[in-house]
Structure formats: structure tokens, C-alpha cells
CSV table of C-alpha atoms in Angstrom, one decimal:
chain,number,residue,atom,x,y,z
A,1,UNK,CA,-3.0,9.1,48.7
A,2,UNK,CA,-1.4,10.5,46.0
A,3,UNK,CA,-2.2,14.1,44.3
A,4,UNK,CA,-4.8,14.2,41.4
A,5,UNK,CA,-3.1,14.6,38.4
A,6,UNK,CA,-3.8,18.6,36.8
A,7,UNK,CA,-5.6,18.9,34.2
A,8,UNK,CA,-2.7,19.3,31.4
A,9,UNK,CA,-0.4,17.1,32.2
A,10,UNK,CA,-0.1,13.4,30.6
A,11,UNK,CA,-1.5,10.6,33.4
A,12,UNK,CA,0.9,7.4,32.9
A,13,UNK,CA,-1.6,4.5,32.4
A,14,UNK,CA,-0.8,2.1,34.9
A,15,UNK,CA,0.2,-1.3,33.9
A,16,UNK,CA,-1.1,-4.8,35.0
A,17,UNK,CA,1.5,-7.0,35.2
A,18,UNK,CA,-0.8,-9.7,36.3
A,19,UNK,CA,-4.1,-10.5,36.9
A,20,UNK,CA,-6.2,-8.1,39.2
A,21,UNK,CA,-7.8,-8.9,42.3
A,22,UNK,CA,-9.4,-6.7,44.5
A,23,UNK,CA,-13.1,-5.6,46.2
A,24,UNK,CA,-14.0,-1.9,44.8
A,25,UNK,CA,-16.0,0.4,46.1
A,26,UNK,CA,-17.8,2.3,43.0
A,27,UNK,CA,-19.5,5.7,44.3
A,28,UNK,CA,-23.2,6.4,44.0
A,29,UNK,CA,-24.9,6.8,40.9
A,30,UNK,CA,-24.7,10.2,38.8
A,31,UNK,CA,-28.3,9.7,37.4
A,32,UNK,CA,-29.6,8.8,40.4
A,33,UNK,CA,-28.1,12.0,42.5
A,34,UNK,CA,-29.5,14.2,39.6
A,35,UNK,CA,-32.8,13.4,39.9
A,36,UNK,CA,-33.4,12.7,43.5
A,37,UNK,CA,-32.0,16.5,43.7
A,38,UNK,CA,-34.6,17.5,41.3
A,39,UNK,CA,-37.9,15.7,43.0
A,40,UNK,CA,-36.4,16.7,46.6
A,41,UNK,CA,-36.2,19.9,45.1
A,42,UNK,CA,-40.1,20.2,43.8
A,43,UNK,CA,-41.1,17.9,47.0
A,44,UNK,CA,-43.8,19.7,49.5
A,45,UNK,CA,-41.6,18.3,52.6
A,46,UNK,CA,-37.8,18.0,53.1
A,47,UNK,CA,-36.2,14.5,52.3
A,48,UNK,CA,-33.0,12.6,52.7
A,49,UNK,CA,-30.1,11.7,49.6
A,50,UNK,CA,-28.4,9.5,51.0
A,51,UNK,CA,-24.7,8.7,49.8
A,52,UNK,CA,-24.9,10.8,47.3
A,53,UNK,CA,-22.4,11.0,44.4
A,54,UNK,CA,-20.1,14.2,45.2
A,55,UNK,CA,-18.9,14.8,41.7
A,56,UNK,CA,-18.5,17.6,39.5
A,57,UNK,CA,-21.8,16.7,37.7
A,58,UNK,CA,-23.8,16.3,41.2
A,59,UNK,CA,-22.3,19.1,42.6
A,60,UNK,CA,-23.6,21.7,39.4
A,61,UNK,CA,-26.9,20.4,39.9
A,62,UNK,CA,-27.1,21.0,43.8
A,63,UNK,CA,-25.3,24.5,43.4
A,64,UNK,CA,-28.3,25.3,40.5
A,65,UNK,CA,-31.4,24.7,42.8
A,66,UNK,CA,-29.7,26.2,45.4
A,67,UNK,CA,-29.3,29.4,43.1
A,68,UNK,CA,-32.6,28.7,43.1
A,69,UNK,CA,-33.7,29.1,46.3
A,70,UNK,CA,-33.5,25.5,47.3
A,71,UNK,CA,-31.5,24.5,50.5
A,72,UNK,CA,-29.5,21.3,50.5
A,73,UNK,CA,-28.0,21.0,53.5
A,74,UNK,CA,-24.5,18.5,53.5
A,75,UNK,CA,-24.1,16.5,56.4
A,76,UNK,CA,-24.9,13.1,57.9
A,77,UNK,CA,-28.7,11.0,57.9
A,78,UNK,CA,-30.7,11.5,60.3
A,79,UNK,CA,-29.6,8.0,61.9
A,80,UNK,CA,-26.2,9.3,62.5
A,81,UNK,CA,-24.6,7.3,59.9
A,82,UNK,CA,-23.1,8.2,56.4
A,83,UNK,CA,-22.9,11.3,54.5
A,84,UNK,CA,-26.1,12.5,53.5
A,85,UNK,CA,-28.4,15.7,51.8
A,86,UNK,CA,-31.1,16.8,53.1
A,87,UNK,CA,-32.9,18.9,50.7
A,88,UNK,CA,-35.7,21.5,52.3
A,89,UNK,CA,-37.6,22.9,49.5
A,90,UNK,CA,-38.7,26.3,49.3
A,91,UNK,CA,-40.4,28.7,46.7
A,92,UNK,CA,-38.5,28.9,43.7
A,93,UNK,CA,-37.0,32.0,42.7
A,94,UNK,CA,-35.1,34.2,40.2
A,95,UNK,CA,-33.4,36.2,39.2
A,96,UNK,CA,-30.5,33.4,39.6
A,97,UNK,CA,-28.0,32.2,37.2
A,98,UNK,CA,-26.8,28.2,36.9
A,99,UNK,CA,-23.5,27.3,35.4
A,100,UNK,CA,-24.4,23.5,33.5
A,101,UNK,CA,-20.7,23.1,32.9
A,102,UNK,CA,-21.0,20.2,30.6
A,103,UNK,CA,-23.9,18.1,32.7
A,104,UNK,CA,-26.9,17.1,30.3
A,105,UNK,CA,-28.8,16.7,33.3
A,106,UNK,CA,-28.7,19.8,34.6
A,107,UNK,CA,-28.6,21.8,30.8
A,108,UNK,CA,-31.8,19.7,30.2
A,109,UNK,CA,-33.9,18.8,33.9
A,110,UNK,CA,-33.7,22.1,34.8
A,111,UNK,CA,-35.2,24.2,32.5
A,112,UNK,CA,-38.4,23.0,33.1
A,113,UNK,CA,-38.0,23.5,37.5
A,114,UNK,CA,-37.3,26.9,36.0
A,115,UNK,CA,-40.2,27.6,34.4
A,116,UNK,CA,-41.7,27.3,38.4
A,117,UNK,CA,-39.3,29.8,39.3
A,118,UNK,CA,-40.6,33.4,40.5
A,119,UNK,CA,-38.3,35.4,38.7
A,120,UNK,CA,-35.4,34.7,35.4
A,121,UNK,CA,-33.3,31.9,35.2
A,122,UNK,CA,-30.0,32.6,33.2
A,123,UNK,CA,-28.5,29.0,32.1
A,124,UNK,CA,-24.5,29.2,31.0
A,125,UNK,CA,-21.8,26.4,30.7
A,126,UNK,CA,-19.1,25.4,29.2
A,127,UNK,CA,-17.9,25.8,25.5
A,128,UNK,CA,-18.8,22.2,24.9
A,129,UNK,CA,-22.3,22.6,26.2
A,130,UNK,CA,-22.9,25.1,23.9
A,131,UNK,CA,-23.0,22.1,21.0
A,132,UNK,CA,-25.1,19.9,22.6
A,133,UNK,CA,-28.7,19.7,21.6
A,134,UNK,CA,-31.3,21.1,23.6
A,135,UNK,CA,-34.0,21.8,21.3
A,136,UNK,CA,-36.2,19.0,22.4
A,137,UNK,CA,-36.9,20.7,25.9
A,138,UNK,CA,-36.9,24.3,24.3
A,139,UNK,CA,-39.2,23.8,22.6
A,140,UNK,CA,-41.3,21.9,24.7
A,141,UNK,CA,-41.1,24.0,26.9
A,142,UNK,CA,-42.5,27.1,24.4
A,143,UNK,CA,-45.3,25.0,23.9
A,144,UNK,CA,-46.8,24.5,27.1
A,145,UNK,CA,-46.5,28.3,27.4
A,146,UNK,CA,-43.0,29.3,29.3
A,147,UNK,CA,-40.9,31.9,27.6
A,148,UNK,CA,-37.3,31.1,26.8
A,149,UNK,CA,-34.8,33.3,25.7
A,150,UNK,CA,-32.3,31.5,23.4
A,151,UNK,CA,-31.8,34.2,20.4
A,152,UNK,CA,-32.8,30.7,17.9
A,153,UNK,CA,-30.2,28.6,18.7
A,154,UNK,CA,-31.9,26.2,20.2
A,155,UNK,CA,-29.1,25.8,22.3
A,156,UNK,CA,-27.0,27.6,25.4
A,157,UNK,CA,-26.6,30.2,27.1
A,158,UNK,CA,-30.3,30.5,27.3
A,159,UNK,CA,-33.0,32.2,29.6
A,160,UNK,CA,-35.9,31.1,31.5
A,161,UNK,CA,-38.7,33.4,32.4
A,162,UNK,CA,-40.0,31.6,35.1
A,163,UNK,CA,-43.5,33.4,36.5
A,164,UNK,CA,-43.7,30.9,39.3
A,165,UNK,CA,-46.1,28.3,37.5
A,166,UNK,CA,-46.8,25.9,33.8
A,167,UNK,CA,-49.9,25.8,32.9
A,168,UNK,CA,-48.5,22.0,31.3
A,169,UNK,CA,-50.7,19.5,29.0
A,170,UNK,CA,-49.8,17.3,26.2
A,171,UNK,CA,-46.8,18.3,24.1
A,172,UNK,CA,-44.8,16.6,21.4
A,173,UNK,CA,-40.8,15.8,21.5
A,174,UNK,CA,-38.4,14.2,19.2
A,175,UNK,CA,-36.1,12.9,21.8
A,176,UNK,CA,-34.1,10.8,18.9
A,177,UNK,CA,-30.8,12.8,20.2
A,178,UNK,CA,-31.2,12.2,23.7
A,179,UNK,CA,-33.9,11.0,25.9
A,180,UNK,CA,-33.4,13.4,28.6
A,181,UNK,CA,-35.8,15.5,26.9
A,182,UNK,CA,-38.4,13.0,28.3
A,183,UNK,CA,-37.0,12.3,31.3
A,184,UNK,CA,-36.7,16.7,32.2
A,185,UNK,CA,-40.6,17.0,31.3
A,186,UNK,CA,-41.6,14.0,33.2
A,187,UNK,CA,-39.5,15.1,36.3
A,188,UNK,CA,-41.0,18.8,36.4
A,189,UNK,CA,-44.5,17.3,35.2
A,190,UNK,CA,-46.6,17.0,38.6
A,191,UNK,CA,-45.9,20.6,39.4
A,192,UNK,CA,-47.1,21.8,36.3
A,193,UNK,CA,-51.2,22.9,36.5
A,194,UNK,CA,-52.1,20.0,34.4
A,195,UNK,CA,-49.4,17.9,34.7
A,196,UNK,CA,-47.7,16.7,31.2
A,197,UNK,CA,-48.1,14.5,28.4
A,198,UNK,CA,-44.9,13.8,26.4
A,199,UNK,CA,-44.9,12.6,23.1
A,200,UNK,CA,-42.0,11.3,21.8
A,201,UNK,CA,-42.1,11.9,18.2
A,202,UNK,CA,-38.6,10.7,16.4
A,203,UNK,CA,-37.7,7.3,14.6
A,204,UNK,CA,-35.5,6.2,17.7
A,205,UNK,CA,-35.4,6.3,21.4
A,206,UNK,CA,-32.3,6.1,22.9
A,207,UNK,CA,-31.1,5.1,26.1
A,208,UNK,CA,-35.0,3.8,27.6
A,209,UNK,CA,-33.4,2.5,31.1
A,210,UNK,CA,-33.1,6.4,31.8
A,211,UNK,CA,-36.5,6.6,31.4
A,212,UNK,CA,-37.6,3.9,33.0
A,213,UNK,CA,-35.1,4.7,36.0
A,214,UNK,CA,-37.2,8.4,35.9
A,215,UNK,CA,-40.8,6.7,36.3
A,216,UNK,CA,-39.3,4.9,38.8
A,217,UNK,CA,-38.3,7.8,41.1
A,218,UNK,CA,-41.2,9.5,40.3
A,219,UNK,CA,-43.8,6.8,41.9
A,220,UNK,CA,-41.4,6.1,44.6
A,221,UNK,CA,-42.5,10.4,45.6
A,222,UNK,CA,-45.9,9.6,45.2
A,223,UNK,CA,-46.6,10.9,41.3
A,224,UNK,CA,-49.3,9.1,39.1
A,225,UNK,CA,-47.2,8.2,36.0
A,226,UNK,CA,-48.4,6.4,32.6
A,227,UNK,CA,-46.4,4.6,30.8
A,228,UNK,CA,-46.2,2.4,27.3
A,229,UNK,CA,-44.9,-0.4,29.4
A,230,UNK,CA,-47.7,0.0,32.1
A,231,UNK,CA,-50.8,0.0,29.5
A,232,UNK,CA,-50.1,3.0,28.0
A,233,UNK,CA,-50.2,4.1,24.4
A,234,UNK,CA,-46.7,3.9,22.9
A,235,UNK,CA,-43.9,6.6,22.7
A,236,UNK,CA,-46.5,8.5,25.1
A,237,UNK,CA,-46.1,9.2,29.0
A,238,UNK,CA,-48.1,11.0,31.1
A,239,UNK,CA,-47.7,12.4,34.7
A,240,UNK,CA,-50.3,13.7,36.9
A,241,UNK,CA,-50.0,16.9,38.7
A,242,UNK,CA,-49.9,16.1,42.5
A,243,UNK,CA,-47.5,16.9,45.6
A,244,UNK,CA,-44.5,15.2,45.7
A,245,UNK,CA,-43.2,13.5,48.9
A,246,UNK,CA,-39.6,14.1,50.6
A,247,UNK,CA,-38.1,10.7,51.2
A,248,UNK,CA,-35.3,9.2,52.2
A,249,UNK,CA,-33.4,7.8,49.8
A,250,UNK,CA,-30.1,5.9,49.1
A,251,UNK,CA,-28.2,6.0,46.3
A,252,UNK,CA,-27.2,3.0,44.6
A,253,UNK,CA,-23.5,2.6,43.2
A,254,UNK,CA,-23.2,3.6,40.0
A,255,UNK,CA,-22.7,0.7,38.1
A,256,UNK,CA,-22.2,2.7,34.7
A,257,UNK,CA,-18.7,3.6,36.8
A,258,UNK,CA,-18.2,0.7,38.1
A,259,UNK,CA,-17.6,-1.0,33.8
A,260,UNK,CA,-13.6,-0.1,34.0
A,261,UNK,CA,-13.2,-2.3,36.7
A,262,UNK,CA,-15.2,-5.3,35.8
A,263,UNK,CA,-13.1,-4.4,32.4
A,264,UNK,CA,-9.9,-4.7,34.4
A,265,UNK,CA,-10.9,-8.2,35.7
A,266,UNK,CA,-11.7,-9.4,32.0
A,267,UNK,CA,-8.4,-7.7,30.2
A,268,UNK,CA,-6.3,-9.0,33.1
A,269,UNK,CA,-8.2,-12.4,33.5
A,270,UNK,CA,-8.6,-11.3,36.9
A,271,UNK,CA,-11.3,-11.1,39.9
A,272,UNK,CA,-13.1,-7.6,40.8
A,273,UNK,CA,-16.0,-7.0,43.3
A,274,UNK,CA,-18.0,-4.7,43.6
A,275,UNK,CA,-19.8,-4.5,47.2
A,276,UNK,CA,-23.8,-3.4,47.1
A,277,UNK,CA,-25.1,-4.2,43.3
A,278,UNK,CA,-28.2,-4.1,43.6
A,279,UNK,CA,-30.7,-7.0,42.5
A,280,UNK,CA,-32.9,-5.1,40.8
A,281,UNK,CA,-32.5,-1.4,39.1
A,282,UNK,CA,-33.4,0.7,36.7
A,283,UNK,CA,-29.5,1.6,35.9
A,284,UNK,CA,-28.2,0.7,32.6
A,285,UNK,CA,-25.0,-0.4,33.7
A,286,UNK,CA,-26.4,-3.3,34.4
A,287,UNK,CA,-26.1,-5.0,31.5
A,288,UNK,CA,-22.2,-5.0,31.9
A,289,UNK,CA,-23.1,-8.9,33.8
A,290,UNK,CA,-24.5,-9.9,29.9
A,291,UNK,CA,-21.6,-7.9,28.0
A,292,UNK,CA,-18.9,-8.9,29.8
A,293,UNK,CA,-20.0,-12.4,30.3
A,294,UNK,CA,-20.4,-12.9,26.4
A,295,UNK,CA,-17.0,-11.3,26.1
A,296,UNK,CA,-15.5,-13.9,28.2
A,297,UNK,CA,-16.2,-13.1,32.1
A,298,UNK,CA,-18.4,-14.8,34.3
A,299,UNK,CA,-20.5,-13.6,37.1
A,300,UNK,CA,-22.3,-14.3,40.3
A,301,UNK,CA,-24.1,-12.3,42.1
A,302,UNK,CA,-24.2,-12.6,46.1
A,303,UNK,CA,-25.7,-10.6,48.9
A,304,UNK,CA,-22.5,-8.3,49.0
A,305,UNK,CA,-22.8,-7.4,45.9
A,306,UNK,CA,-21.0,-8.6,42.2
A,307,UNK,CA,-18.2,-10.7,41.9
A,308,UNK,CA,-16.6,-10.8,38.5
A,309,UNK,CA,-14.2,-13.1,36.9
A,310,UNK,CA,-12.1,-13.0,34.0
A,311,UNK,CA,-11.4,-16.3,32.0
A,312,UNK,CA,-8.0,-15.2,30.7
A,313,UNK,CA,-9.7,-14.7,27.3
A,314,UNK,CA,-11.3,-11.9,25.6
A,315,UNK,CA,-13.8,-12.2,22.9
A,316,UNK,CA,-15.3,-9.8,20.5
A,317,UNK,CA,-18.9,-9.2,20.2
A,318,UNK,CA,-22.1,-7.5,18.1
A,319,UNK,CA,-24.1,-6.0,20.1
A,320,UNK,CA,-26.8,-3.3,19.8
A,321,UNK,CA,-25.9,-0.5,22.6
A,322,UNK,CA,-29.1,1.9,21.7
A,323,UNK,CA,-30.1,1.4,25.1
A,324,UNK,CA,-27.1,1.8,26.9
A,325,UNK,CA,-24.9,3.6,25.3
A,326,UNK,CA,-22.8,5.6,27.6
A,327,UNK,CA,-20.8,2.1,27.9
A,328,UNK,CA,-19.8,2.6,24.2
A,329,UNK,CA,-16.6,4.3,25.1
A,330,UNK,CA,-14.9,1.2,27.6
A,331,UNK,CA,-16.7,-1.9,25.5
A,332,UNK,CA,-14.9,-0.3,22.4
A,333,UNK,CA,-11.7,-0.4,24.6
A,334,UNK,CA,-12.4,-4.3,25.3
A,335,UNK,CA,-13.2,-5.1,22.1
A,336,UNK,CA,-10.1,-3.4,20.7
A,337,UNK,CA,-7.6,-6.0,23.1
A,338,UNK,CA,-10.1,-9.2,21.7
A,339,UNK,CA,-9.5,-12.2,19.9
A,340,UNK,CA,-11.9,-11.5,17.6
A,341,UNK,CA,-13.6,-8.3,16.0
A,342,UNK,CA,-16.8,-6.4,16.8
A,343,UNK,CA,-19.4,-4.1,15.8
A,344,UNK,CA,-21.1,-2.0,18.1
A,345,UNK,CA,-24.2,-0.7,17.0
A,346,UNK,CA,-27.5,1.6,18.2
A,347,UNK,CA,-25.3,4.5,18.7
A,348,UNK,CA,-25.6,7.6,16.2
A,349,UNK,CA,-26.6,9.8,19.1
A,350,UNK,CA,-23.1,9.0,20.7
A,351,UNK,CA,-21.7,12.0,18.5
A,352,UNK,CA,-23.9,14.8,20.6
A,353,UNK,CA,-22.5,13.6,24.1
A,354,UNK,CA,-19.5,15.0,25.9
A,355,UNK,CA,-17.7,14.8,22.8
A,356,UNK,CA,-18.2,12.9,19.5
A,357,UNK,CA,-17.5,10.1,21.0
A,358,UNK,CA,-17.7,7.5,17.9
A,359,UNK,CA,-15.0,9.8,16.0
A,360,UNK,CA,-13.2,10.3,19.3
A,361,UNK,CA,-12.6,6.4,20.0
A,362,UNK,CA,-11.8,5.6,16.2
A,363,UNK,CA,-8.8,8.5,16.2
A,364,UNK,CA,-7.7,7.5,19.8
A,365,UNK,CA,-7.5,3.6,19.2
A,366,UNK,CA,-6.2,3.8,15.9
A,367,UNK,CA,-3.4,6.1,17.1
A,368,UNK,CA,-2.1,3.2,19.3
A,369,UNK,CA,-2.3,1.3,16.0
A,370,UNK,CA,-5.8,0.0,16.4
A,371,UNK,CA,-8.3,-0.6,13.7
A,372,UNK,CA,-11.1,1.1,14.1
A,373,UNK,CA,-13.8,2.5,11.7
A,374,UNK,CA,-17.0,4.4,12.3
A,375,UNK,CA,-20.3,2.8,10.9
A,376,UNK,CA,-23.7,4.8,10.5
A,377,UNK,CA,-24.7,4.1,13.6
A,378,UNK,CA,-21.5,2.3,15.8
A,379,UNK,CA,-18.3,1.0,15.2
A,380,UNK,CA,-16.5,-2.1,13.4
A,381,UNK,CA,-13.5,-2.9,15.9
A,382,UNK,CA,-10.6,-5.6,14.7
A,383,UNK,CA,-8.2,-6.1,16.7
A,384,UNK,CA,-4.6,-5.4,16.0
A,385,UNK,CA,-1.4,-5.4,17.9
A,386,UNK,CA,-1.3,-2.0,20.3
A,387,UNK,CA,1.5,0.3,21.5
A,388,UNK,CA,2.1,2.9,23.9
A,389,UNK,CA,1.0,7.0,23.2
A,390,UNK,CA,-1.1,9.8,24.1
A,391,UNK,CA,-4.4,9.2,24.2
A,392,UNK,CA,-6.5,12.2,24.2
A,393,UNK,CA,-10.1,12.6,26.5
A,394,UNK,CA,-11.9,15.9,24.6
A,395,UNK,CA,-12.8,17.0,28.8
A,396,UNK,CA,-15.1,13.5,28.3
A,397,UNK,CA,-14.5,11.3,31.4
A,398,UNK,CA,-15.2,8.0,29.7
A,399,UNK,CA,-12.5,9.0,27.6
A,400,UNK,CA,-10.0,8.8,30.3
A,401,UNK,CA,-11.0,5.4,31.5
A,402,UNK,CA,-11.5,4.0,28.0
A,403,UNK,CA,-7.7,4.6,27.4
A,404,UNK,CA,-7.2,3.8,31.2
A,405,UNK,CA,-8.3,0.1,30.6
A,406,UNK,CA,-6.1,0.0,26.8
A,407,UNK,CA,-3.4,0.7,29.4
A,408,UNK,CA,-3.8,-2.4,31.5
A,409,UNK,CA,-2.8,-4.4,28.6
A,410,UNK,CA,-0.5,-1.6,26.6
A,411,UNK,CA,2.6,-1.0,28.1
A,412,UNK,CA,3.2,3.4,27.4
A,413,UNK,CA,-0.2,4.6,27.3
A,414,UNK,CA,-0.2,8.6,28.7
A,415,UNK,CA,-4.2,9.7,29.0
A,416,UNK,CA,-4.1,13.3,28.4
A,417,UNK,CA,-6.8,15.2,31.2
A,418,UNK,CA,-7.4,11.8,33.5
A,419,UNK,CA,-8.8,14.8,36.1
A,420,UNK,CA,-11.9,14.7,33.7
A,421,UNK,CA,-13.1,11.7,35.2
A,422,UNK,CA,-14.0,13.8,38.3
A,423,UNK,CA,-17.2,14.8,36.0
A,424,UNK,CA,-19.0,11.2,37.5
A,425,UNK,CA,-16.3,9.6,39.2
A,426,UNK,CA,-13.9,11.3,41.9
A,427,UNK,CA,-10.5,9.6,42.4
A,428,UNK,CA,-10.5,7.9,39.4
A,429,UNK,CA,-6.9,7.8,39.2
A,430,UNK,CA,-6.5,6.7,43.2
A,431,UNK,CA,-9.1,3.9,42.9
A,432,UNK,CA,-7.3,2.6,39.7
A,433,UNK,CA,-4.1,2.5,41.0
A,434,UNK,CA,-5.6,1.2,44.5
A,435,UNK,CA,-7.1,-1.7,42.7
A,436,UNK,CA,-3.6,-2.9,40.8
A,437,UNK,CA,-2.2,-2.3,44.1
A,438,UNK,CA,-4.4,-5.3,45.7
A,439,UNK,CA,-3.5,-7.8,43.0
């Protein structure tokens, strides 16, 4: 297996030099991980994460509770089969300290678990996280009665004063910028005294599969949840305070990771599988089968999991991301190899993320001598004739495999930081090269 590449040095983008076809094996899913930690974590009995994503993201978030006072023990299930955590909750406690690094999830679920915490709760990261917002849980937070030290920024570092309960109740949030402002509240919620009410107060919502993916998990531990989609009153959810269960749980691929290699099969008018898709889930990868297909792929999926096809063709397309928008970065990378142009639209909020990622694509593509211009809310992609270059991440890993799947088609392409990728997907680099290998 060859060495990941260090963080400063220029990763040659491998080139297909014919159509791929191979069976990949995408690891588990990022969101997921991150919350089954957090509701093992606030559980009344220990539970089992099975095959969970090990990734730098995954592993902040299990090093946080643990800081915490939560153990997560790293092992095998309790059949004797597979790596597996078992998490054995505990009384929360401070004073501890949690290094977010650049994780939304952790900067914004935990918070709230901190607020249960017997003791302070420090919260660093990275430079980076520093930018991103994380008002909407602040002040949240201040409003069901925690105290948060944050000197006004609204942002990081930041302190939690955790006195070991929330009293909870209804509270309002604009989660326009992200909705993991809903999902943190609603994860804490049934250990606050009166649970929560969340109110989402903004113009827009995106990325709702996150939510729904949240609910989810929560009934699956046994919370009461309300819901717009279940009866409820719109933009509102509410969460009864109750004991959560430990369960034993396995984590689906994650399917978000899994888009460069369905990608590769479309550029390359190749095959990819990838063994274990599930049927039904909340992720929003998912709609990869409906982009892809309209950009010229086709589909089927079978008890193994997803087979995907490229035609030999690649179309452009308009299509609102709102929902899913962290597939922005590798549909822009599609659409800039297409036969036609496209406009992707829904995604203003795509300049908080990792980086500003709707400036970031439009320098990066345009380097290679693309043509690509930001919109309000997206981006207008036409197509024009590539060529090889640096093309720069900003530490965001679907940076790296953006420019990794240019390079399929692009003879020259260098990706500047490909180690990024290890934020969500370990072994990028060996998987990629893995799959060309097979065709």
C-alpha cells in the first residue's frame, strides 16, 4: 500500500486511460458516526457503533465525549465480528477541553451535551473553524438558560458552563446557514428538563435530509420526536425529554463519499459498485442515483448493493442542490467535463463550509481553463477544453476529490493537500488508485 501523501506536497492526479471497473468499498458514514456517538453518549445503558467511520472527523468527536467523561471503548461487537465502539455512558463532566478541528458536527452537537456537563467545557479548533457560524446554537443555547462564554463573537474558541442539567423549552433558531443548529438541539433535547422545541426562524433550510437523518436516530433510541413532516406545525420540532436507549447499531457506507467513484464510472464511461447501499436512508448522498442518471449514468440497485454505469456520455444539468449540498464540490467537477452547461443552484450557504466552496471551485476549475462563474446562490458551469495544473483544496476534503475526478479525464492535474480527504474519508488516495488499478 503505498504511503499517504504529506500534507504539502502536490498529489499527481491519476489518469484513466480507459474506462473503470471495479467493486469499492466506501467507509461508514461521517454523519451517521457523529451522532450515534452523541445519543450513545447521552444513552442510560451502553450501546454498540458498529463499523464506524475512523476518520479525522469521527475520531474529534469520540476524543470530545471522552474528555468528557464518556468511555468508548475500540474493539470488536459483541458477536465477535467487525470493528466496533462500544460507548458506556457516564456522568458528564468538566473541566475538559475539546479540539473541533474543523468538524461542524462536533463545533455545533456538542455544545449543547455540554451544557449537561458538571463542570466547564472549553471548545478550540482550527483557524478555519474560527469563521464558521455558530451563532445559531449560541444563542440557543443562552436562551434556554446555559452560560456560554464567547467574548460576542458568536463564534470559536468558546466556553460552556455546564452545571450538569438545561432546564430546555421552546426556543427560536435561524438555521438558514446551516441546519446543524437544529439537528445539535434536537440531539441534546431529551436530556434537557423539558425537552426542546426548535423553531427554525430563517427564509431557507438547508440540507433537510440531515434533519430528517437526526429524527431518525433519535426514535430508533426511543425519544418522542415531532416533526412538520409527521403532523407537526411547520419549521417547528419538538423532542420530548425521556431516557435514551444504548443500541446496537451499524453504520451505513457513506454514500456522500462514495459520489467520486460513481463520478469515475460516468467520466470514464465505466462500471463502479458499491457493495451495501442501502434501500432506504436518510443520507443525502443518495440522490447521486437521480444526478448521475440524468447526467448520463444508469443504475440498478441489487441486494449487494449499487451498481453504476457510465454511458460514455456526460451531460450537463440544472439542478437545485439546497438539500444536498455537500455534493456541490464533485457535481461541479462533472459538469465542468459535460457536453453541455449547467447551473447549480440552492447553495449560498456553500460559502460558510470548510471553505467557500462556490469561490473555491470557480478559481480552481477556471485555472485549468474552465469556465466557471458564481451565481447568487450556485454556479453557471460551461464547459471548455481542460489542462493539467495545481489544483488547490483550502484543508477541504471535497476539494481534493473534486479535482481528483477533473483528473480522470485531464492529463497533469497535481491536487495540492489530497491528505485532507482523511477529514471523512481515510485512504482516499489508495482507494482511488486501487479502483483504476481494477479497470
Amino acid at each position: 500500500m503505498a504511503p499517504t501523501p504529506a500534507p504539502t506536497a502536490l498529489w499527481p492526479a491519476p489518469h484513466a486511460s480507459g474506462a473503470v471497473d471495479a467493486t469499492v468499498h466506501v467507509p461508514g458514514s461521517k454523519s451517521v458516526t457523529n451522532r450515534a456517538l452523541v445519543l450513545a453518549a447521552l444513552a442510560s445503558e451502553p450501546g454498540w457503533l458498529r463499523r464506524p467511520l475512523r476518520s479525522r472527523d469521527t475520531l474529534l468527536m469520540a476524543d470530545a465525549l471522552r474528555a468528557m467523561g464518556i468511555e468508548i471503548e475500540e474493539g470488536v461487537g459483541p458477536d465477535g465480528t467487525g470493528e466496533a465502539w462500544r460507548v458506556l455512558p457516564a456522568g458528564l463532566r468538566g473541566p475538559a477541553t475539546v479540539d473541533v478541528g474543523n468538524a461542524g458536527t462536533v463545533m455545533r452537537f456538542l455544545p449543547p451535551v455540554a451544557t449537561l456537563a458538571d463542570g466547564p467545557v472549553h471548545f478550540d479548533g482550527d483557524p478555519r473553524s474560527y469563521e464558521r457560524p455558530l451563532h445559531g446554537v449560541i444563542d440557543a443555547l443562552r436562551a434556554l438558560g446555559a452560560r456560554i462564554d464567547d467574548d460576542g463573537r458568536g463564534a470559536l474558541p468558546l466556553t460552556v458552563h455546564g452545571v450538569g442539567a438545561l432546564d430546555g423549552g421552546p426556543v427560536e433558531v435561524d438555521a438558514s446557514s446551516s441546519s446543524q443548529f437544529v439537528s445539535a438541539l434536537l440531539l441534546s433535547g431529551p436530556r434537557f428538563n423539558q425537552g426542546v422545541e426548535v423553531r427554525h426562524t430563517g427564509s431557507t433550510l438547508p440540507s433537510l435530509p440531515h434533519i430528517r437523518m437526526t429524527v431518525d436516530m433519535l426514535r430508533a433510541v426511543g425519544a418522542q420526536v415531532d416533526t412538520p413532516e409527521s403532523g407537526g406545525e411547520p419549521g417547528v420540532w419538538r423532542v420530548t425529554p425521556g431516557a435514551l436507549l444504548g443500541r446496537d447499531l451499524t453504520v451505513e457506507p457513506d454514500l456522500s463519499n462514495a459520489q467520486p467513484f460513481l463520478a469515475a464510472a460516468l467520466v470514464t464511461g465505466g462500471r463502479v459498485v458499491v457493495p451495501d447501499w442501502p434501500a432506504r436512508t436518510t443520507q443525502p448522498g443518495d440522490r447521486l442515483r437521480e444526478i448521475f442518471t440524468e447526467m448520463g449514468g444508469s443504475c440498478r440497485l441489487t441486494d449487494y448493493g449499487l451498481e453504476f454505469t457510465g454511458s460514455g456520455a456526460v451531460h450537463g444539468i440544472d439542478v437545485d442542490l439546497g438539500d444536498v449540498g455537500e455534493l456541490t464540490p464533485g457535481i461541479a467537477a462533472v459538469a465542468a467535463l459535460a457536453d453541455s452547461p449547467s447551473t447549480l443552484r440552492g447553495v449560498a450557504h456553500l460559502r460558510l463550509h470548510e471553505t467557500d466552496r462556490l469561490a473555491a471551485l470557480t478559481k480552481e476549475i477556471n485555472e485549468l481553463g474552465g469556465d466557471v462563474t458564481e451565481t447568487a446562490d450556485g454556479l453557471h458551469i460551461r464547459p471548455r477544453p481542460l489542462h493539467g495544473g495545481v489544483f488547490h483544496t483550502y484543508e477541504d476534503h471535497r476539494m481534493a476529490t473534486a479535482g481528483a475526478i477533473i483528473g480522470l479525464a485531464v492529463e497533469g492535474v497535481r491536487i495540492e493537500n489530497v491528505a485532507t480527504t482523511a477529514k471523512t474519508l481515510p485512504d482516499f488516495p489508495d482507494l482511488w488508485t486501487a479502483m483504476l488499478g481494477a479497470a
